mmCIF file of C-alpha atoms in Angstrom:
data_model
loop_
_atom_site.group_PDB
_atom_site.id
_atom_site.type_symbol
_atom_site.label_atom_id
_atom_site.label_comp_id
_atom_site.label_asym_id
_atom_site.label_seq_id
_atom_site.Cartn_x
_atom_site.Cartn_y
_atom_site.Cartn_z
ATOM 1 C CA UNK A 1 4.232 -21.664 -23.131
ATOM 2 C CA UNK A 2 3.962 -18.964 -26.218
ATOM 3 C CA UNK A 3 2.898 -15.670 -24.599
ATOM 4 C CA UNK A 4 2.048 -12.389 -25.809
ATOM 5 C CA UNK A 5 3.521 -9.834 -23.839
ATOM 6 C CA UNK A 6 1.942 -6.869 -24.976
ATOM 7 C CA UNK A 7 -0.850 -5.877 -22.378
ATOM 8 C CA UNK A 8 -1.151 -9.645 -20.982
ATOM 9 C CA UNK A 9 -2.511 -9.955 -17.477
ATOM 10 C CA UNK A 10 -1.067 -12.674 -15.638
ATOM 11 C CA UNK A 11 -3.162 -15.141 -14.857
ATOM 12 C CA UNK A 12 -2.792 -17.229 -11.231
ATOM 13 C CA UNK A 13 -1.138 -20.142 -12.640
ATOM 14 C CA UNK A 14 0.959 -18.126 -15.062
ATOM 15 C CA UNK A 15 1.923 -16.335 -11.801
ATOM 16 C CA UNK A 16 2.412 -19.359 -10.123
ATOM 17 C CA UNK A 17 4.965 -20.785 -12.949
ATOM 18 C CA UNK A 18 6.947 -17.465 -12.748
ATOM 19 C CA UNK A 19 7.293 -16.761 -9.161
ATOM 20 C CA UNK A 20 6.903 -17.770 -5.209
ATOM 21 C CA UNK A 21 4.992 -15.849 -2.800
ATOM 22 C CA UNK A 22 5.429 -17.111 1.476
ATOM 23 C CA UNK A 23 2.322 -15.666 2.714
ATOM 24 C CA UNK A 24 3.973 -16.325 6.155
ATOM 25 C CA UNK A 25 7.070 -13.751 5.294
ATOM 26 C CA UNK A 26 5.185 -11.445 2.579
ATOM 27 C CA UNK A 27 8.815 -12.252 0.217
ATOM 28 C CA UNK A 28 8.222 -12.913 -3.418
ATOM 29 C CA UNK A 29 10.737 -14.782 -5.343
ATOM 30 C CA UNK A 30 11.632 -15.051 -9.135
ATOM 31 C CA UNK A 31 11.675 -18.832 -10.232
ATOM 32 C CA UNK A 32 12.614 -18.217 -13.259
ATOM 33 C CA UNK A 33 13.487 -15.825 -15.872
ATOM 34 C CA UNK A 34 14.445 -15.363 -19.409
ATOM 35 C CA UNK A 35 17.408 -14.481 -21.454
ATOM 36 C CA UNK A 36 16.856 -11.407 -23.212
ATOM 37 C CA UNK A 37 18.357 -11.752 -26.914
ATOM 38 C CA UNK A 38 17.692 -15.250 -27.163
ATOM 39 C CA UNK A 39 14.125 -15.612 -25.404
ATOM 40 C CA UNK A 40 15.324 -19.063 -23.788
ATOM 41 C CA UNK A 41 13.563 -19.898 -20.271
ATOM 42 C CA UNK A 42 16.324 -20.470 -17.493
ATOM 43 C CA UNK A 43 15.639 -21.490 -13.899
ATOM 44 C CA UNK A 44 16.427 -19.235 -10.602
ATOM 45 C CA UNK A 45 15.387 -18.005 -7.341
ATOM 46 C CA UNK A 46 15.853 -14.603 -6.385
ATOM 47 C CA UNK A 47 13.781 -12.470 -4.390
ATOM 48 C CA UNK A 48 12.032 -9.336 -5.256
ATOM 49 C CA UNK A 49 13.253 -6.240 -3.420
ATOM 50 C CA UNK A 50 12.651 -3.926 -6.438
ATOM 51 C CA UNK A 51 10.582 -0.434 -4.931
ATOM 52 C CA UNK A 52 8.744 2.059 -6.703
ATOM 53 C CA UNK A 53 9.204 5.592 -6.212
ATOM 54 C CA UNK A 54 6.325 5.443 -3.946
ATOM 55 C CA UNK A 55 7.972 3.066 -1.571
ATOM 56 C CA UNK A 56 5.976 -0.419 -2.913
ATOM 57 C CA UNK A 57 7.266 -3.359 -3.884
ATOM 58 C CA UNK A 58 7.198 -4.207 -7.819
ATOM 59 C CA UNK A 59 7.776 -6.784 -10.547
ATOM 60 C CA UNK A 60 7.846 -6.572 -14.022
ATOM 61 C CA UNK A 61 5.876 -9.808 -15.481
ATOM 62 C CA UNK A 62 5.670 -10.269 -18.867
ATOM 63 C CA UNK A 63 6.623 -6.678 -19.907
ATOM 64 C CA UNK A 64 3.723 -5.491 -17.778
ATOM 65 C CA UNK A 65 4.762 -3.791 -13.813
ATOM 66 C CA UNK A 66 3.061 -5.237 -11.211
ATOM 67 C CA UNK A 67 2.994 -4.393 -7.605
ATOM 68 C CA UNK A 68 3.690 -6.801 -5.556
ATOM 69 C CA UNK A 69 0.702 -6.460 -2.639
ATOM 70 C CA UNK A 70 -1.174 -7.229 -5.525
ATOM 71 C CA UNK A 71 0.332 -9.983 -6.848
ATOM 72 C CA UNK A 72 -0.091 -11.577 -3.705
ATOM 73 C CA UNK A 73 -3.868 -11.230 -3.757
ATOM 74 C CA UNK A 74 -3.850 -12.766 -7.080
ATOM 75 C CA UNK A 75 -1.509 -15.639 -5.550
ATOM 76 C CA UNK A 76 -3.457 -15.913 -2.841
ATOM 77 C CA UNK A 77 -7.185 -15.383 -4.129
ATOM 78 C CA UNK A 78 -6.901 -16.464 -8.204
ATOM 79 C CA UNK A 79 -8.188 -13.328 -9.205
ATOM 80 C CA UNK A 80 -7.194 -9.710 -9.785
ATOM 81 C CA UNK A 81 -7.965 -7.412 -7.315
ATOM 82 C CA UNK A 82 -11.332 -5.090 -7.982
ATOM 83 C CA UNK A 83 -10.077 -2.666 -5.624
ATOM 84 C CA UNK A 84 -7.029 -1.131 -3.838
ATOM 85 C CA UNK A 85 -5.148 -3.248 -1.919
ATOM 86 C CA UNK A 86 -4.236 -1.512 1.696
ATOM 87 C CA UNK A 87 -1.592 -2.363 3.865
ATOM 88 C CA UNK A 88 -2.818 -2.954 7.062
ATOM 89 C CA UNK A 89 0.073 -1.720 9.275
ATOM 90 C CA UNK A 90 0.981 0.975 7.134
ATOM 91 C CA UNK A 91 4.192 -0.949 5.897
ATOM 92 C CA UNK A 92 4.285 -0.880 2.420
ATOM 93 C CA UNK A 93 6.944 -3.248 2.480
ATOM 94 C CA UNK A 94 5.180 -5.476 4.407
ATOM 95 C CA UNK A 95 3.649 -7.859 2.115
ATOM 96 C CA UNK A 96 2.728 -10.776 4.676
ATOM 97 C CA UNK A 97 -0.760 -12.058 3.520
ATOM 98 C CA UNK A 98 -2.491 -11.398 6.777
ATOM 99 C CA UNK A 99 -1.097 -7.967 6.560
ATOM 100 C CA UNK A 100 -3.342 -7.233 3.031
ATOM 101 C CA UNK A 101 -6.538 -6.421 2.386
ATOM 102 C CA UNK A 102 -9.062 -5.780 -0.553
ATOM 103 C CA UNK A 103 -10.735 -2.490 0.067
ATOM 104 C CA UNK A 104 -12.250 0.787 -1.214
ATOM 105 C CA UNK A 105 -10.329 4.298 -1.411
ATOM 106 C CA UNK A 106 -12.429 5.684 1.238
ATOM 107 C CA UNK A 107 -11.581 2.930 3.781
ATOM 108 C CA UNK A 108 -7.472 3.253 2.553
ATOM 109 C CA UNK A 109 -7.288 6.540 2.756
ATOM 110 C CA UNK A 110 -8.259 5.933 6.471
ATOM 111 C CA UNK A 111 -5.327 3.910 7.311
ATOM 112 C CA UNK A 112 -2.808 6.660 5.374
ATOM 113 C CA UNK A 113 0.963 7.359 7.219
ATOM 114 C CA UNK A 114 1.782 11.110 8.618
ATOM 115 C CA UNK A 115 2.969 12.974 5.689
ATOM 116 C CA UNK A 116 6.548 13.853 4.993
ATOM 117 C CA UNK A 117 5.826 17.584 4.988
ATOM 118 C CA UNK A 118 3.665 17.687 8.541
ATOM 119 C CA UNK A 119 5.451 20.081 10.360
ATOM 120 C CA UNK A 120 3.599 19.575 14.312
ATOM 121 C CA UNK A 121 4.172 15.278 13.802
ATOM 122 C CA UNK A 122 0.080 15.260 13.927
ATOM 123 C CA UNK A 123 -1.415 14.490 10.945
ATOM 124 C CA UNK A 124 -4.456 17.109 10.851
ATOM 125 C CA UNK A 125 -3.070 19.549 13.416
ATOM 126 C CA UNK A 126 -1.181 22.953 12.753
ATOM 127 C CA UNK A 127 -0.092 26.448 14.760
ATOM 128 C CA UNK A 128 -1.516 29.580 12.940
ATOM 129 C CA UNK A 129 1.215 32.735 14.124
ATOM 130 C CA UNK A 130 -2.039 34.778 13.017
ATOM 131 C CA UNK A 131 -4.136 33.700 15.809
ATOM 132 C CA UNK A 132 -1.138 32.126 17.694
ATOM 133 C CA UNK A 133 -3.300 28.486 18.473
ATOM 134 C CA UNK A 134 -3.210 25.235 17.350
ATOM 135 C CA UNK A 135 -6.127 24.083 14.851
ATOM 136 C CA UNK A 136 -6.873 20.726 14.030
ATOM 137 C CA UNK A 137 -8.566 19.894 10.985
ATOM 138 C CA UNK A 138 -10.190 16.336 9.658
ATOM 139 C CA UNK A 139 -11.547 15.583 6.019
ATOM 140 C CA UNK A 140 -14.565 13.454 6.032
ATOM 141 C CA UNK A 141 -16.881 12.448 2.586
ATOM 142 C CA UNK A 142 -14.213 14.813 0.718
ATOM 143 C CA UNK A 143 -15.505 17.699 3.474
ATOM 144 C CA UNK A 144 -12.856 18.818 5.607
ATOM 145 C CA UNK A 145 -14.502 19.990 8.699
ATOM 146 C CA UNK A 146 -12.561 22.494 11.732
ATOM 147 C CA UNK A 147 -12.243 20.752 15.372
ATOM 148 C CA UNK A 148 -11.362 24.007 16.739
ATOM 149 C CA UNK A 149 -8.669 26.429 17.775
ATOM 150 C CA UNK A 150 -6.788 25.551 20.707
ATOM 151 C CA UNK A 151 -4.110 26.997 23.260
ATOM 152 C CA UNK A 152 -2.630 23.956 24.053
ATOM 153 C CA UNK A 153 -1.132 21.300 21.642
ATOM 154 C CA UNK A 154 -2.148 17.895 23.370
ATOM 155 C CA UNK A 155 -5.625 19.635 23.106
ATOM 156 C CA UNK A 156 -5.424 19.519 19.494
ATOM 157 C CA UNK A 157 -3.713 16.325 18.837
ATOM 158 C CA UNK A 158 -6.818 15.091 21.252
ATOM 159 C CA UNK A 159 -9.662 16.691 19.500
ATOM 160 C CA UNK A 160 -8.024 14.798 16.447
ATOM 161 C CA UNK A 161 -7.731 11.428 17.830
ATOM 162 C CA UNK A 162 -11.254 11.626 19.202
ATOM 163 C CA UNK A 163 -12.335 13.154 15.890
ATOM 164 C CA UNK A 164 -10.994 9.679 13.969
ATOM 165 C CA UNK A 165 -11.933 7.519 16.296
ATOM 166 C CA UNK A 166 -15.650 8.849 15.780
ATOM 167 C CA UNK A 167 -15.428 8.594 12.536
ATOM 168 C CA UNK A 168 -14.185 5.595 12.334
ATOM 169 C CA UNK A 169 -10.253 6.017 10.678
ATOM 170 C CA UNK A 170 -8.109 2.506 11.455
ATOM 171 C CA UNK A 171 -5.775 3.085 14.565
ATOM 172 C CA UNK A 172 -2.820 3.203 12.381
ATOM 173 C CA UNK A 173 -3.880 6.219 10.897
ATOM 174 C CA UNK A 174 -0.938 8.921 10.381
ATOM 175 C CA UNK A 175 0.881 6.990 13.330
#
């Protein structure tokens, strides 16, 4: 098969030819590759354990990166995804088919892990030293909105909880 490699989008049966997905175990596997100076096809069978710097998996398929979540969907599905791919569980790692789905930004940025620099553990809540209390905070339809000032940090972390679960964030949300 004669490809040109310049901005060519895999299709699901050129996908198929070039690699293995297990939905069961979310792995990906090379099943073949090619020999760079002489362009020859050779058979193999290696899995993909390649990460981005944004902690997802990726694959480079003919000259193009891919990431592997969505890959899968393509597998899977036989088409490109329209729209981001989330991670159920949080796991970007985790790239078991039941674990993916096809959604908006607004619904994956609901289901978003606790940031690196969160300095309470509680996505949302914070101590001011200017009015010594803990304020939690929630952003909803790009508004963030004030849950309050509180003495007591369970308080907070409670008036956040109850604040997502209104609003409907997924229960994996900053856990």
């Amino acid at each position: 098969m004669k490809i040109n490699f310049d901005k060519h989008k895999v299709t699901q049966n050129e996908l198929k030819e070039w690699v293995e997905y297990n939905p069961r175990t979310g792995k990906m596997y090379r099943i073949k590759g090619v020999y760079p100076k002489s362009g020859n096809e050779y058979k193999k069978r290696t899995e993909v354990t390649g990460t981005n710097n944004r902690g997802y998996r990726w694959l480079k398929v003919f000259g193009n990166m891919y990431l592997v979540h969505r890959l899968a969907f393509l597998y899977m599905t036989g088409e490109h995804p329209t729209n981001e791919v989330d991670h159920i569980n949080g796991d970007r790692l985790d790239n078991r088919w039941k674990n993916l789905r096809q959604c908006d930004s607004f619904i994956n940025s609901r289901n978003q892990g606790i940031r690196k620099d969160c300095t309470s553990g509680v996505r949302g809540v914070t101590y001011s030293k200017n009015a010594n209390k803990w304020i939690a905070r929630i952003s909803h339809m790009g508004e963030r909105l004030s849950l309050g000032y509180f003495l007591n940090f369970d308080d907070a972390v409670n008036a956040r909880r109850k604040a997502e679960h209104d609003l409907g964030y997924h229960p994996n949300h900053a856990r």
